[in-house]
Tab-separated table of C-alpha atoms and ligand atoms in Angstrom:
chain	number	residue	atom	x	y	z
U	1	MET	CA	74.217	95.580	8.830
U	2	LEU	CA	75.139	91.983	9.554
U	3	CYS	CA	74.899	90.244	12.906
U	4	GLN	CA	78.254	90.499	14.697
U	5	ASN	CA	77.971	86.955	16.009
U	6	CYS	CA	76.961	84.754	13.047
U	7	LYS	CA	77.878	87.341	10.374
U	8	ARG	CA	75.069	85.838	8.282
U	9	ASN	CA	71.695	87.224	9.289
U	10	ASP	CA	70.657	90.860	9.297
U	11	ALA	CA	71.149	92.451	12.679
U	12	GLY	CA	67.746	93.554	13.923
U	13	VAL	CA	68.826	94.097	17.503
U	14	HIS	CA	70.996	97.045	18.401
U	15	LEU	CA	72.214	97.410	21.948
U	16	LYS	CA	74.367	99.830	23.798
U	17	ARG	CA	76.211	98.288	26.690
U	18	ILE	CA	78.905	99.305	29.072
U	19	ILE	CA	81.863	96.983	28.719
U	20	ASN	CA	84.944	97.751	30.812
U	21	GLY	CA	83.736	101.280	31.234
U	22	GLU	CA	83.359	101.720	27.489
U	23	ALA	CA	79.979	102.188	25.890
U	24	ALA	CA	79.943	99.656	23.084
U	25	GLU	CA	77.347	99.063	20.400
U	26	ILE	CA	76.331	95.496	19.736
U	27	HIS	CA	74.429	94.456	16.626
U	28	LEU	CA	72.882	90.977	16.607
U	29	CYS	CA	70.223	89.008	14.799
U	30	GLY	CA	67.285	87.830	16.875
U	31	THR	CA	68.457	84.207	16.980
U	32	CYS	CA	71.940	85.021	18.218
U	33	ALA	CA	70.637	87.569	20.710
U	34	VAL	CA	68.453	84.954	22.355
U	35	ALA	CA	71.166	82.293	22.126
U	36	LEU	CA	73.679	84.590	23.802
U	37	GLY	CA	71.174	85.602	26.450
U	38	ILE	CA	71.796	89.279	25.756
U	39	GLY	CA	69.325	91.546	27.414
U	40	ASP	CA	69.348	89.497	30.657
U	41	THR	CA	65.780	88.262	30.352
U	42	ALA	CA	63.946	87.487	27.166
U	43	GLY	CA	61.182	89.864	28.149
U	44	SER	CA	63.339	92.967	28.448
U	45	PHE	CA	64.545	92.487	24.939
U	46	SER	CA	63.510	95.450	22.831
U	47	PRO	CA	65.105	96.862	19.701
U	48	PHE	CA	66.327	99.704	21.866
U	49	GLY	CA	67.903	97.411	24.413
U	50	GLY	CA	67.710	98.008	28.097
U	51	VAL	CA	69.235	101.435	27.745
U	52	GLN	CA	67.961	104.342	25.750
U	53	GLY	CA	70.727	105.693	23.655
U	54	GLY	CA	73.232	106.650	26.261
U	55	ASN	CA	75.855	105.790	28.765
U	56	LEU	CA	73.530	105.047	31.616
U	57	SER	CA	72.860	101.508	32.695
U	58	HIS	CA	69.710	99.906	34.040
U	59	ALA	CA	70.751	100.801	37.527
U	60	ASP	CA	70.882	104.468	36.615
U	61	THR	CA	67.497	104.356	34.961
U	62	ARG	CA	66.017	102.712	38.024
U	63	ARG	CA	67.235	105.552	40.155
U	64	MET	CA	65.237	107.965	38.020
U	65	SER	CA	62.400	107.772	40.484
U	66	ASN	CA	64.206	110.187	42.793
U	67	LYS	CA	62.354	113.424	43.376
U	68	GLY	CA	62.582	116.299	40.976
U	69	ILE	CA	65.580	118.539	41.424
U	70	ARG	CA	66.218	120.482	38.230
U	71	CYS	CA	69.300	122.159	36.851
U	72	GLU	CA	68.650	125.908	36.827
U	73	THR	CA	70.735	126.521	33.732
U	74	CYS	CA	69.084	124.068	31.353
U	75	GLY	CA	65.993	122.822	33.162
U	76	PHE	CA	67.060	119.170	33.073
U	77	SER	CA	66.135	116.812	35.858
U	78	PHE	CA	68.172	113.676	36.474
U	79	GLU	CA	65.332	111.794	34.770
U	80	ASP	CA	66.030	113.810	31.621
U	81	ILE	CA	69.725	112.940	31.796
U	82	ALA	CA	68.951	109.253	32.281
U	83	ARG	CA	66.471	109.358	29.391
U	84	THR	CA	68.799	111.053	26.909
U	85	GLY	CA	72.040	109.638	28.275
U	86	MET	CA	73.534	113.142	28.279
U	87	PRO	CA	73.553	116.103	30.656
U	88	GLY	CA	71.823	119.192	29.261
U	89	CYS	CA	74.530	121.684	30.172
U	90	PRO	CA	77.846	121.923	32.025
U	91	ASP	CA	76.063	122.811	35.277
U	92	CYS	CA	74.244	119.461	35.243
U	93	TYR	CA	77.615	117.913	36.139
U	94	ARG	CA	77.660	120.094	39.268
U	95	VAL	CA	73.970	119.858	40.217
U	96	PHE	CA	73.815	116.075	39.777
U	97	ALA	CA	77.423	115.359	40.772
U	98	GLY	CA	76.497	112.582	43.198
U	99	LYS	CA	74.022	110.858	40.947
U	100	LEU	CA	76.296	111.024	37.928
U	101	ARG	CA	79.265	109.696	39.810
U	102	PRO	CA	78.643	105.947	39.348
U	103	THR	CA	78.257	106.495	35.602
U	104	LEU	CA	81.446	108.538	35.439
U	105	VAL	CA	83.289	105.904	37.457
U	106	LYS	CA	82.070	103.268	35.026
U	107	LEU	CA	83.306	105.305	32.077
U	108	HIS	CA	86.567	106.628	33.462
U	109	GLY	CA	87.363	104.611	36.562
U	110	ARG	CA	88.513	106.575	39.603
U	111	ALA	CA	90.865	108.677	37.522
U	112	VAL	CA	90.624	112.439	37.812
U	113	PHE	CA	91.519	115.104	35.287
U	114	ASN	CA	95.255	115.321	34.791
U	115	GLY	CA	95.562	117.496	31.697
U	116	LYS	CA	96.134	121.123	30.989
U	117	GLY	CA	93.182	123.243	32.079
U	118	PRO	CA	92.196	126.634	30.708
U	119	SER	CA	94.343	129.526	31.900
U	120	PHE	CA	91.645	130.935	34.197
U	121	ALA	CA	91.852	127.733	36.243
U	122	ASP	CA	95.629	127.956	36.760
U	123	GLY	CA	96.591	127.812	40.387
U	124	GLN	CA	93.173	126.642	41.532
U	125	GLU	CA	93.332	123.582	43.718
U	126	ALA	CA	90.730	120.875	43.448
U	127	SER	CA	88.857	120.997	46.740
U	128	PRO	CA	88.897	117.494	48.171
U	129	ASP	CA	85.602	116.192	49.470
U	130	SER	CA	85.707	116.199	53.223
U	131	LEU	CA	85.109	112.988	55.157
U	132	SER	CA	81.970	114.298	56.795
U	133	GLU	CA	80.583	115.381	53.444
U	134	LEU	CA	81.206	111.924	52.008
U	135	ARG	CA	79.633	110.203	55.035
U	136	GLU	CA	76.542	112.372	54.678
U	137	ARG	CA	76.239	111.428	51.033
U	138	LEU	CA	76.777	107.746	51.840
U	139	GLU	CA	73.902	107.858	54.304
U	140	GLN	CA	71.674	109.471	51.741
U	141	ALA	CA	72.666	106.931	49.101
U	142	VAL	CA	71.799	104.074	51.439
U	143	ARG	CA	68.455	105.710	52.285
U	144	GLU	CA	67.695	105.954	48.580
U	145	GLU	CA	68.801	102.346	48.073
U	146	ASN	CA	71.344	103.596	45.592
U	147	PHE	CA	73.826	100.864	46.433
U	148	GLU	CA	76.017	101.421	43.444
U	149	LEU	CA	76.754	104.971	44.534
U	150	ALA	CA	77.053	103.807	48.118
U	151	ALA	CA	79.803	101.362	47.141
U	152	VAL	CA	81.720	104.127	45.384
U	153	LEU	CA	81.376	106.464	48.345
U	154	ARG	CA	82.391	103.770	50.829
U	155	ASP	CA	85.612	103.188	48.863
U	156	GLU	CA	86.298	106.895	48.786
U	157	ILE	CA	85.742	107.246	52.513
U	158	ARG	CA	88.083	104.328	53.149
U	159	SER	CA	90.886	105.692	51.009
U	160	LEU	CA	90.473	109.192	52.420
U	161	SER	CA	90.545	108.044	56.031
U	162	GLU	CA	93.648	105.975	55.298
U	163	LYS	CA	95.288	109.115	53.931
U	164	GLU	CA	94.332	111.131	56.989
U	165	VAL	CA	95.850	108.536	59.311
U	166	GLN	CA	99.189	108.746	57.508
C	1	MET	CA	109.877	102.782	-6.623
C	2	SER	CA	111.659	105.579	-4.807
C	3	GLN	CA	109.004	105.680	-2.078
C	4	ALA	CA	109.829	102.111	-1.105
C	5	SER	CA	113.195	103.108	0.295
C	6	SER	CA	112.120	106.196	2.239
C	7	ASN	CA	110.939	105.360	5.716
C	8	THR	CA	108.774	102.410	4.710
C	9	GLN	CA	107.588	101.939	8.257
C	10	LEU	CA	105.602	105.152	8.088
C	11	ASP	CA	104.068	104.452	4.696
C	12	ALA	CA	101.105	102.964	6.529
C	13	VAL	CA	100.318	106.333	8.157
C	14	LEU	CA	98.144	108.704	6.151
C	15	SER	CA	97.405	111.535	8.562
C	16	THR	CA	97.097	112.613	12.195
C	17	ARG	CA	94.238	114.554	13.708
C	18	VAL	CA	93.606	116.114	17.106
C	19	ARG	CA	90.156	117.312	18.103
C	20	LEU	CA	89.367	119.273	21.269
C	21	ALA	CA	85.802	119.463	22.593
C	22	ARG	CA	84.971	122.639	24.515
C	23	ASN	CA	81.822	124.274	25.849
C	24	ILE	CA	81.089	127.717	27.155
C	25	ASP	CA	80.116	127.635	30.812
C	26	LYS	CA	76.533	128.417	31.848
C	27	ILE	CA	75.172	127.793	28.342
C	28	PRO	CA	73.204	124.609	27.611
C	29	PHE	CA	74.718	122.155	25.139
C	30	PRO	CA	73.680	122.746	21.497
C	31	VAL	CA	71.005	120.053	21.514
C	32	ARG	CA	69.222	122.079	24.207
C	33	LEU	CA	69.458	125.401	22.336
C	34	ASN	CA	66.998	126.760	19.799
C	35	SER	CA	68.309	128.110	16.515
C	36	ILE	CA	68.481	131.722	17.704
C	37	GLU	CA	70.447	130.731	20.796
C	38	LYS	CA	72.816	128.677	18.628
C	39	GLN	CA	73.252	131.636	16.303
C	40	ASN	CA	74.157	133.784	19.295
C	41	VAL	CA	76.818	131.312	20.403
C	42	ASN	CA	78.197	131.035	16.871
C	43	PHE	CA	78.103	134.770	16.299
C	44	GLY	CA	79.956	135.462	19.537
C	45	ILE	CA	82.708	133.006	18.691
C	46	CYS	CA	83.066	134.196	15.083
C	47	ARG	CA	83.186	137.848	16.082
C	48	PHE	CA	85.808	137.165	18.739
C	49	LEU	CA	88.039	135.234	16.332
C	50	SER	CA	87.774	137.852	13.621
C	51	GLU	CA	88.591	140.614	16.132
C	52	LYS	CA	91.682	138.597	17.006
C	53	GLY	CA	92.628	138.636	13.338
C	54	CYS	CA	92.152	134.923	12.628
C	55	ASP	CA	92.046	134.111	8.947
C	56	LEU	CA	89.335	131.491	8.858
C	57	THR	CA	86.630	130.922	6.267
C	58	LEU	CA	83.119	130.857	7.678
C	59	THR	CA	80.546	128.442	6.273
C	60	GLU	CA	76.992	128.224	7.486
C	61	MET	CA	76.172	124.545	7.107
C	62	SER	CA	72.580	125.416	6.168
C	63	SER	CA	73.870	127.196	3.053
C	64	LEU	CA	75.402	124.007	1.622
C	65	TYR	CA	73.915	121.366	-0.647
C	66	PRO	CA	73.752	118.040	1.199
C	67	TYR	CA	76.524	116.634	-0.996
C	68	GLU	CA	78.777	119.567	-0.107
C	69	ALA	CA	78.321	118.836	3.589
C	70	ILE	CA	78.927	115.115	3.077
C	71	SER	CA	82.046	115.891	1.070
C	72	LEU	CA	83.486	117.809	4.038
C	73	ALA	CA	83.010	114.655	6.101
C	74	GLU	CA	84.526	112.458	3.372
C	75	ARG	CA	87.554	114.738	3.463
C	76	HIS	CA	87.678	114.348	7.289
C	77	LEU	CA	87.272	118.107	7.748
C	78	ILE	CA	84.111	117.697	9.808
C	79	SER	CA	82.499	114.807	11.662
C	80	PRO	CA	79.749	112.794	9.962
C	81	GLU	CA	77.556	113.969	12.831
C	82	PHE	CA	78.187	117.606	11.870
C	83	ALA	CA	77.167	116.865	8.269
C	84	SER	CA	73.997	115.087	9.346
C	85	ALA	CA	72.116	118.239	10.340
C	86	SER	CA	72.713	121.821	9.333
C	87	GLU	CA	70.513	124.012	11.508
C	88	GLY	CA	72.514	126.397	13.674
C	89	ARG	CA	75.852	124.918	12.693
C	90	VAL	CA	78.833	126.888	11.460
C	91	LEU	CA	82.201	125.696	10.187
C	92	LEU	CA	85.363	127.776	10.428
C	93	MET	CA	88.256	126.552	8.326
C	94	SER	CA	91.779	127.682	7.551
C	95	GLN	CA	92.915	128.142	3.951
C	96	ASN	CA	95.157	125.054	4.005
C	97	GLU	CA	92.325	123.045	5.637
C	98	GLU	CA	94.541	122.051	8.583
C	99	ILE	CA	92.325	123.830	11.088
C	100	SER	CA	88.604	123.330	11.189
C	101	ILE	CA	86.387	124.479	14.013
C	102	MET	CA	82.871	123.069	14.238
C	103	LEU	CA	80.434	125.333	16.063
C	104	CYS	CA	77.380	123.779	17.704
C	105	GLU	CA	78.153	120.163	16.863
C	106	ARG	CA	77.360	118.149	20.003
C	107	ASP	CA	79.533	120.617	21.893
C	108	HIS	CA	79.734	124.370	21.391
C	109	LEU	CA	83.227	123.978	19.972
C	110	ARG	CA	85.152	121.184	18.337
C	111	ILE	CA	88.587	122.478	17.424
C	112	GLN	CA	90.375	120.210	14.998
C	113	CYS	CA	93.860	120.203	13.508
C	114	THR	CA	94.972	117.698	10.856
C	115	LYS	CA	98.559	117.052	9.751
C	116	GLN	CA	99.903	114.752	7.074
C	117	GLY	CA	101.815	111.696	8.279
C	118	LEU	CA	102.472	110.875	11.931
C	119	GLN	CA	102.550	114.238	13.730
C	120	THR	CA	100.665	113.864	16.985
C	121	GLN	CA	102.404	116.679	18.858
C	122	GLU	CA	102.244	119.075	15.906
C	123	ALA	CA	98.526	118.461	15.398
C	124	PHE	CA	97.912	119.035	19.108
C	125	GLU	CA	99.843	122.283	19.070
C	126	GLY	CA	97.881	123.434	16.032
C	127	ALA	CA	94.576	122.898	17.844
C	128	GLN	CA	95.937	124.300	21.102
C	129	ILE	CA	96.614	127.702	19.547
C	130	TYR	CA	92.875	128.165	18.967
C	131	ASP	CA	91.986	126.539	22.284
C	132	GLU	CA	94.133	129.035	24.180
C	133	LEU	CA	92.993	131.972	22.112
C	134	LEU	CA	89.319	131.112	22.620
C	135	SER	CA	89.777	130.464	26.334
C	136	SER	CA	91.039	134.046	26.662
C	137	GLY	CA	87.659	135.264	25.424
C	138	PHE	CA	85.240	132.666	26.774
C	139	ARG	CA	84.995	130.886	30.079
C	140	PHE	CA	85.062	127.222	29.159
C	141	ALA	CA	83.058	124.800	31.261
C	142	PHE	CA	85.704	123.192	33.421
C	143	ASP	CA	86.026	121.373	36.723
C	144	GLN	CA	89.296	120.686	38.531
C	145	LYS	CA	88.463	116.990	38.952
C	146	LEU	CA	86.345	116.250	35.901
C	147	GLY	CA	88.218	118.466	33.451
C	148	TYR	CA	86.322	119.942	30.532
C	149	LEU	CA	82.582	119.427	30.963
C	150	ASN	CA	81.366	118.225	27.570
C	151	GLN	CA	78.022	116.924	26.444
C	152	ASN	CA	78.975	113.268	26.293
C	153	PRO	CA	80.209	112.059	29.698
C	154	LYS	CA	82.716	109.937	27.763
C	155	ASP	CA	84.352	113.105	26.445
C	156	ILE	CA	84.980	114.908	29.728
C	157	GLY	CA	88.532	115.176	31.098
C	158	THR	CA	90.935	116.487	28.500
C	159	GLY	CA	88.154	116.479	25.894
C	160	MET	CA	90.879	115.482	23.461
C	161	LYS	CA	90.380	112.934	20.720
C	162	ALA	CA	93.632	112.278	18.899
C	163	SER	CA	93.746	109.863	16.013
C	164	VAL	CA	95.951	108.449	13.305
C	165	LEU	CA	94.573	107.371	9.939
C	166	MET	CA	96.356	104.252	8.634
C	167	HIS	CA	96.294	102.068	5.559
C	168	LEU	CA	96.639	98.471	6.755
C	169	PRO	CA	96.097	96.098	3.812
C	170	ALA	CA	98.443	93.334	4.974
C	171	LEU	CA	97.055	93.142	8.498
C	172	SER	CA	93.544	93.109	7.012
C	173	ALA	CA	94.386	90.398	4.464
C	174	THR	CA	95.915	88.161	7.125
C	175	GLY	CA	92.897	88.601	9.392
C	176	ALA	CA	94.937	90.230	12.152
C	177	MET	CA	92.819	93.361	12.537
C	178	ALA	CA	90.268	91.840	14.906
C	179	ARG	CA	93.019	90.834	17.338
C	180	ILE	CA	94.823	94.166	17.035
C	181	SER	CA	91.607	96.026	17.603
C	182	ALA	CA	90.851	93.944	20.712
C	183	THR	CA	94.342	94.540	22.133
C	184	ALA	CA	94.174	98.232	21.331
C	185	SER	CA	90.854	98.603	23.073
C	186	LYS	CA	92.298	97.063	26.267
C	187	LEU	CA	95.060	99.652	26.111
C	188	GLY	CA	92.613	102.534	25.710
C	189	PHE	CA	92.447	102.941	21.945
C	190	SER	CA	89.727	102.369	19.436
C	191	VAL	CA	90.395	101.004	15.946
C	192	ARG	CA	87.716	101.628	13.368
C	193	GLY	CA	87.307	101.413	9.632
C	194	SER	CA	87.258	104.933	8.268
C	195	TYR	CA	85.118	104.230	5.200
C	196	GLY	CA	82.159	101.892	5.056
C	197	ASP	CA	80.007	100.816	7.986
C	198	GLY	CA	81.126	98.693	10.896
C	199	ALA	CA	80.485	95.449	9.021
C	200	SER	CA	82.793	96.046	6.071
C	201	VAL	CA	85.808	98.330	5.980
C	202	LYS	CA	86.547	99.896	2.598
C	203	GLY	CA	90.109	100.300	1.359
C	204	ASP	CA	91.646	98.825	4.554
C	205	ILE	CA	91.801	102.337	5.987
C	206	PHE	CA	91.511	102.517	9.756
C	207	ARG	CA	91.417	105.276	12.326
C	208	ILE	CA	93.210	104.591	15.608
C	209	SER	CA	92.175	106.982	18.371
C	210	ASN	CA	92.615	107.436	22.105
C	211	THR	CA	89.675	106.700	24.372
C	212	VAL	CA	91.281	107.648	27.697
C	213	THR	CA	90.669	111.281	28.649
C	214	MET	CA	91.024	111.063	32.429
C	215	GLY	CA	94.019	110.449	34.652
C	216	ILE	CA	96.603	111.174	31.978
C	217	SER	CA	97.845	114.390	30.419
C	218	GLU	CA	97.376	115.339	26.793
C	219	ASN	CA	101.072	114.726	26.171
C	220	GLU	CA	100.966	111.236	27.672
C	221	ALA	CA	97.912	110.414	25.584
C	222	LEU	CA	99.664	111.692	22.449
C	223	THR	CA	102.844	109.762	23.191
C	224	ASN	CA	100.842	106.596	23.807
C	225	LEU	CA	98.947	107.058	20.555
C	226	LYS	CA	102.155	107.614	18.625
C	227	THR	CA	103.695	104.488	20.148
C	228	MET	CA	100.560	102.516	19.301
C	229	ALA	CA	100.544	103.770	15.692
C	230	LEU	CA	104.238	102.932	15.306
C	231	GLN	CA	103.684	99.432	16.667
C	232	ILE	CA	100.818	98.833	14.287
C	233	ALA	CA	102.895	100.234	11.408
C	234	THR	CA	105.718	97.843	12.326
C	235	LYS	CA	103.294	94.914	12.404
C	236	GLU	CA	101.853	95.986	9.059
C	237	ARG	CA	105.325	96.095	7.578
C	238	ALA	CA	106.236	92.629	8.850
C	239	ALA	CA	102.941	91.209	7.557
C	240	ALA	CA	103.353	92.961	4.196
C	241	GLU	CA	106.927	91.752	3.678
C	242	GLU	CA	105.741	88.179	4.221
C	243	LEU	CA	102.598	88.634	2.141
C	244	ILE	CA	104.361	90.138	-0.843
C	245	LYS	CA	106.390	86.927	-1.279
C	246	ASP	CA	103.154	85.051	-1.954
C	247	ILE	CA	102.609	84.569	-5.683
C	248	GLY	CA	98.835	84.659	-5.168
C	249	ILE	CA	99.102	88.092	-3.574
C	250	ARG	CA	101.384	89.394	-6.321
C	251	ASP	CA	98.836	88.119	-8.818
C	252	ARG	CA	96.111	89.963	-6.930
C	253	ILE	CA	98.100	93.199	-6.923
C	254	ASN	CA	98.910	93.035	-10.631
C	255	ARG	CA	95.361	92.097	-11.580
C	256	SER	CA	94.141	95.105	-9.615
C	257	ALA	CA	96.596	97.285	-11.523
C	258	GLY	CA	95.345	95.752	-14.776
C	259	ILE	CA	91.724	96.560	-13.970
C	260	ILE	CA	92.636	100.135	-13.082
C	261	GLU	CA	94.495	100.506	-16.407
C	262	ASN	CA	91.585	99.175	-18.436
C	263	ALA	CA	88.333	99.866	-16.630
C	264	VAL	CA	85.812	102.230	-18.226
C	265	LEU	CA	83.459	102.355	-15.235
C	266	MET	CA	84.486	102.006	-11.612
C	267	SER	CA	82.337	102.170	-8.476
C	268	SER	CA	83.687	103.742	-5.329
C	269	ASP	CA	83.753	100.389	-3.482
C	270	GLU	CA	85.672	98.752	-6.320
C	271	MET	CA	88.142	101.614	-6.424
C	272	MET	CA	88.809	101.376	-2.688
C	273	GLU	CA	89.610	97.690	-2.990
C	274	LEU	CA	91.787	98.014	-6.101
C	275	LEU	CA	93.691	101.043	-4.824
C	276	SER	CA	94.330	99.255	-1.548
C	277	TRP	CA	96.021	96.323	-3.344
C	278	VAL	CA	97.991	98.570	-5.686
C	279	ARG	CA	99.146	100.792	-2.830
C	280	LEU	CA	100.390	97.712	-0.974
C	281	GLY	CA	102.241	96.641	-4.128
C	282	ALA	CA	103.667	100.115	-4.664
C	283	VAL	CA	104.934	100.532	-1.092
C	284	TYR	CA	106.739	97.172	-1.256
C	285	GLY	CA	108.023	97.519	-4.788
C	286	ALA	CA	105.785	94.997	-6.568
C	287	VAL	CA	104.277	97.624	-8.891
C	288	ASN	CA	105.137	101.176	-9.809
C	289	ALA	CA	102.483	103.723	-8.859
C	290	ASP	CA	102.190	107.239	-7.446
C	291	ILE	CA	101.558	106.654	-3.730
C	292	PRO	CA	100.797	110.283	-2.744
C	293	LEU	CA	98.245	110.389	-5.568
C	294	ILE	CA	96.663	107.128	-4.367
C	295	ASN	CA	96.343	108.697	-0.895
C	296	LYS	CA	94.546	111.673	-2.441
C	297	LEU	CA	92.241	109.562	-4.617
C	298	PHE	CA	90.987	107.549	-1.635
C	299	VAL	CA	89.351	110.844	-0.609
C	300	SER	CA	88.762	112.857	-3.773
C	301	MET	CA	86.990	110.040	-5.641
C	302	GLN	CA	84.351	109.557	-2.922
C	303	PRO	CA	80.873	110.247	-4.355
C	304	ALA	CA	80.024	113.552	-2.665
C	305	THR	CA	83.503	114.983	-3.175
C	306	MET	CA	83.298	114.157	-6.895
C	307	ASN	CA	80.105	116.209	-7.054
C	308	VAL	CA	81.882	119.092	-5.370
C	309	LEU	CA	84.788	118.878	-7.852
C	310	ALA	CA	82.294	118.845	-10.748
C	311	LYS	CA	80.289	121.632	-9.068
C	312	ARG	CA	77.051	119.706	-9.648
C	313	LYS	CA	75.349	116.470	-8.648
C	314	LEU	CA	76.639	113.804	-11.042
C	315	THR	CA	74.743	110.629	-11.875
C	316	GLU	CA	76.228	107.400	-10.599
C	317	ASN	CA	77.239	106.458	-14.127
C	318	GLU	CA	78.955	109.776	-14.692
C	319	ARG	CA	80.868	109.362	-11.466
C	320	ASP	CA	81.927	105.815	-12.287
C	321	GLU	CA	83.217	106.950	-15.673
C	322	ILE	CA	85.161	109.948	-14.328
C	323	ARG	CA	86.524	107.776	-11.528
C	324	ALA	CA	87.777	105.092	-13.928
C	325	LYS	CA	89.503	107.759	-16.032
C	326	THR	CA	91.042	109.593	-13.084
C	327	VAL	CA	92.340	106.583	-11.179
C	328	LYS	CA	94.506	105.518	-14.163
C	329	GLN	CA	96.699	108.558	-13.494
C	330	ILE	CA	98.452	106.709	-10.662
C	331	PHE	CA	100.524	104.917	-13.302
C	332	ARG	CA	101.605	108.060	-15.217
F	401	ZN	ZN1	73.341	86.076	14.168
F	402	ZN	ZN1	71.956	121.625	33.168
């Protein structure tokens, strides 16, 4: 495969990055990669990029250090999700809802599902997160220095309290 | 020549496909299942569908020669990912090959419906029949806010990937594809070469698909995709009508036709390029050739599919010879 920048040299560097909420693959030769400053610092520049194979950014990987809750259905911890870039089962989305949220916001924005659900879900209302619940999670996010999640939660609290005033 | 008059705008469109990703709740995604657990999932789904009287052919991917699996991907009936490993994977397919259901790809279920030409709604409805039927027997993993909970966080929401396969030789020749692809991606679509790797697109055949699965309904996504495909088709037509006036391009088209008439050996890459030029010429009346047959040959003369047609693994030379002979038929 040729380098996407110079289209001349063989691309030896393959990166996955999140651009506008889209995971995009970038293939560059070593020269162009350094010239373009991809990989933030020269040192972090490995053939696997800063991210291992998935949709999770550096920030998500950093957060891996959080203590070990595991999904009962598949046994995955959040570390496993960050490592593989994928949840292990549908329940992971529920167990790690808070931690996955920044990634989902990056991929899909603030949009929520607006399609046709399965028939068993007809008539079910999405339960809105309550203000107190969100505030609790914001506090926890700040304690864990998870500022990305904190920013998301702060926005949600703001928009929800505006709605409640109306 | 008759094809030139009939709805030229849509001549760029080859086919439409809708794929729905679904998972059964409380069961780990296939990558986290061992082969017995995958077999249980597959068996449950197959038994349910046969009890419901569905007429689908079952293929265990592990029973196929590698070239047979690759051929299914060349014919767009399965994903390349599904062909890449066989353990614990089952394919269900309808007789006319419009419906194919991949079991234990990255998700438990990938329900796919393909239609000729630009038929976004029809393809969706075809897939939806099986989606609704299966959801009456299995509880799909679903969340009111996140939609369908699929393995790749990119695929949650509607879990619907709708796409249109297009032949765009004029836009490729004028170098417009990079710009179109950039614009499309801002609007929530991806544009990718269907054959060849990312670096070089073979035959100027592109797949345009939706990337937005949240915040909009399936119908909105389908309407947007259709609009996008029509706009690209209109651009292709304008570019082609200009291009065809160029004597250099007409020379290129007729030379391609000449090679097809006379070649004794033809590689798959060469065929893709020649057929692309001749198809452009045929759509806009510069040469006379069988366009529906060209559309078929793009697929049936791919290496693995040729092996399947011959029922054995051909040597490269054998393939090149059969290909050269077969491709000439577009002028008969
Ligand atoms: Zn380069
Ligand atoms: Zn899990």
